[in-house]
mmCIF file of C-alpha atoms in Angstrom:
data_model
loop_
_atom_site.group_PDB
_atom_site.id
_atom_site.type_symbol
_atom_site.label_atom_id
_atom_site.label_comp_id
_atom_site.label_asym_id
_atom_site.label_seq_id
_atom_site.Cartn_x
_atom_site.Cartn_y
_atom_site.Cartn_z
ATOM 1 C CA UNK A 1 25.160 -0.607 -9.221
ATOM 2 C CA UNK A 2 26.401 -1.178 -5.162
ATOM 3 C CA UNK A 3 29.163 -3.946 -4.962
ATOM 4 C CA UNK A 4 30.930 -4.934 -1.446
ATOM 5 C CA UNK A 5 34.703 -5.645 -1.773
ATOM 6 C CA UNK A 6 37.104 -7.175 0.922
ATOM 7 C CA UNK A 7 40.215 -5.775 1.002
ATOM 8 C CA UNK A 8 41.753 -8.078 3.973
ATOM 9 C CA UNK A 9 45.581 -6.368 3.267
ATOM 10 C CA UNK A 10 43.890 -3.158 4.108
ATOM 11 C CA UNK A 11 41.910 -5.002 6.773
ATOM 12 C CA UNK A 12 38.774 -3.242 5.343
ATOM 13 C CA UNK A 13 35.470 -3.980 3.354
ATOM 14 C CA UNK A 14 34.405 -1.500 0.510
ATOM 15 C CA UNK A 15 31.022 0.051 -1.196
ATOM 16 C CA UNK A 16 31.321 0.895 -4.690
ATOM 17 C CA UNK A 17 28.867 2.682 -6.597
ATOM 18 C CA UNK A 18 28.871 2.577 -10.035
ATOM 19 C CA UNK A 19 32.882 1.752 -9.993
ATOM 20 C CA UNK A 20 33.700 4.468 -7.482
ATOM 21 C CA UNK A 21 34.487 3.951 -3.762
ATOM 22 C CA UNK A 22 30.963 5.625 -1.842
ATOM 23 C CA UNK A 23 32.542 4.434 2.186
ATOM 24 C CA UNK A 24 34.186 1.567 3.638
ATOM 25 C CA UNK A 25 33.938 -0.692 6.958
ATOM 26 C CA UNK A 26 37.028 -0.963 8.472
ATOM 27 C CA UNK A 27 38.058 -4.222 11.233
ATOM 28 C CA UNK A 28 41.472 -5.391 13.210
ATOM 29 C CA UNK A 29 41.863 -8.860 13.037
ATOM 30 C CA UNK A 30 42.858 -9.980 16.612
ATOM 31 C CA UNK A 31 43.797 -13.388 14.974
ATOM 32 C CA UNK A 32 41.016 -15.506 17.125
ATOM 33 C CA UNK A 33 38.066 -15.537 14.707
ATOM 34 C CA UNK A 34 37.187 -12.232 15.935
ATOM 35 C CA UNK A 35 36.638 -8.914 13.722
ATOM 36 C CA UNK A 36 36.313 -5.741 15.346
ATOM 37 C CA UNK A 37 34.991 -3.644 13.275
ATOM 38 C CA UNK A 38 35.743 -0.037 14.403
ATOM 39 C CA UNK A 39 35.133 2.369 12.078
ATOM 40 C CA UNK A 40 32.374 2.812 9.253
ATOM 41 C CA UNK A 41 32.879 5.719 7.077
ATOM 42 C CA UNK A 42 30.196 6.865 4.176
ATOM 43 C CA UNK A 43 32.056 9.364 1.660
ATOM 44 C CA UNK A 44 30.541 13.232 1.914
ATOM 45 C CA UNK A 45 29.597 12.599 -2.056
ATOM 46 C CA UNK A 46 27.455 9.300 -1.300
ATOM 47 C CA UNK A 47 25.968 10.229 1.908
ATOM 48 C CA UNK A 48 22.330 10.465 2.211
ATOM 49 C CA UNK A 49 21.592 7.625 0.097
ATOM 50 C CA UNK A 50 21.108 5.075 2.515
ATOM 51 C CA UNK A 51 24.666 3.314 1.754
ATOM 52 C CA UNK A 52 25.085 2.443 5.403
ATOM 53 C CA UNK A 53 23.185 -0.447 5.444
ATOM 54 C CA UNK A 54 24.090 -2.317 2.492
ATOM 55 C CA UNK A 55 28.051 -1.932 3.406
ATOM 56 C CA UNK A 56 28.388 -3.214 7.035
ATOM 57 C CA UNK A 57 25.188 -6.310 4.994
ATOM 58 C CA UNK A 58 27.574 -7.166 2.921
ATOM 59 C CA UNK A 59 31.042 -6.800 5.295
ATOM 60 C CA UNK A 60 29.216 -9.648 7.590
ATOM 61 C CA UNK A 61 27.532 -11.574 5.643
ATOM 62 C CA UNK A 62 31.037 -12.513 4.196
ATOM 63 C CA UNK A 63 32.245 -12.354 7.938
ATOM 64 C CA UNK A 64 29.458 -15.299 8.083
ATOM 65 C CA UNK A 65 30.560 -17.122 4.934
ATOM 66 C CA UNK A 66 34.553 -17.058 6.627
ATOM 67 C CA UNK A 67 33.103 -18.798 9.645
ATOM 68 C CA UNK A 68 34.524 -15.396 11.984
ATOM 69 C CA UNK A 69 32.458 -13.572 14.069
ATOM 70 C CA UNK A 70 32.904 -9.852 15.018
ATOM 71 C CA UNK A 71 33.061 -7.016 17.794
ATOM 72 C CA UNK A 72 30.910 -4.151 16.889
ATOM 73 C CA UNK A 73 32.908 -1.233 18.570
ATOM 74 C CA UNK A 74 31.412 1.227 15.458
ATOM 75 C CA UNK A 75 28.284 2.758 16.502
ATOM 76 C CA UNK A 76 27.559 2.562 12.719
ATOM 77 C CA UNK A 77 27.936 -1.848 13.018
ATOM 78 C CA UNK A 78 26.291 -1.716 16.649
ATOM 79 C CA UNK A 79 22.935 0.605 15.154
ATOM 80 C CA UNK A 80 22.541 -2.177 12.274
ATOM 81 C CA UNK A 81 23.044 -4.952 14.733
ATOM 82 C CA UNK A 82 20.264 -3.725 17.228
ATOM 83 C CA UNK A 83 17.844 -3.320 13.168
ATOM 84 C CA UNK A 84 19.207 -6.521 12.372
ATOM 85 C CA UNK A 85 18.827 -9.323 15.145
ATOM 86 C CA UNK A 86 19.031 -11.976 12.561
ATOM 87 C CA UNK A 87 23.142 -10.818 12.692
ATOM 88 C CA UNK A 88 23.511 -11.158 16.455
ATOM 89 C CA UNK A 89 25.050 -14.742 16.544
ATOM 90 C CA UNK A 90 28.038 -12.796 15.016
ATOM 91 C CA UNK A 91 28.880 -11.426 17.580
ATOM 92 C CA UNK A 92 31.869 -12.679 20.026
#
């Protein structure tokens, strides 16, 4: 079981798998609305499994649900963006 977890003191978003942390999606806040997300990470142990995805899904479509929008500077958040057109009004 995958669930996506916001930690915003940490300033992060985090996959779990089965109750263990599998990689995290990490922003700065620049207080405007904006996220930048700038680094995506995948744990060596989870990789392979297509974990990617479903983590920087599920960091903005609760960017979406906050009413923010983001800055992909992680290659990881641009790559899904350029899949995933549907995202691209996130981006600011």
């Amino acid at each position: 079981m995958t669930e996506i977890r916001h930690e915003p003191a940490a300033a992060r978003y985090v996959l779990d798998v089965d109750g263990a942390e599998a990689g995290f999606a990490a922003y700065a806040d620049d207080g405007t609305g904006v996220l930048d997300f700038h680094h995506t990470v995948v744990h060596p142990a989870f990789r392979g499994r297509g974990l990617s995805a479903p983590l920087v899904r599920g960091a903005l479509d609760d960017v979406r649900a906050r009413g923010l929008r983001i800055r992909p500077t992680c290659s990881a958040v641009a790559r899904f963006l350029e899949k995933n057109p549907d995202y691209a009004d996130l981006v600011g």
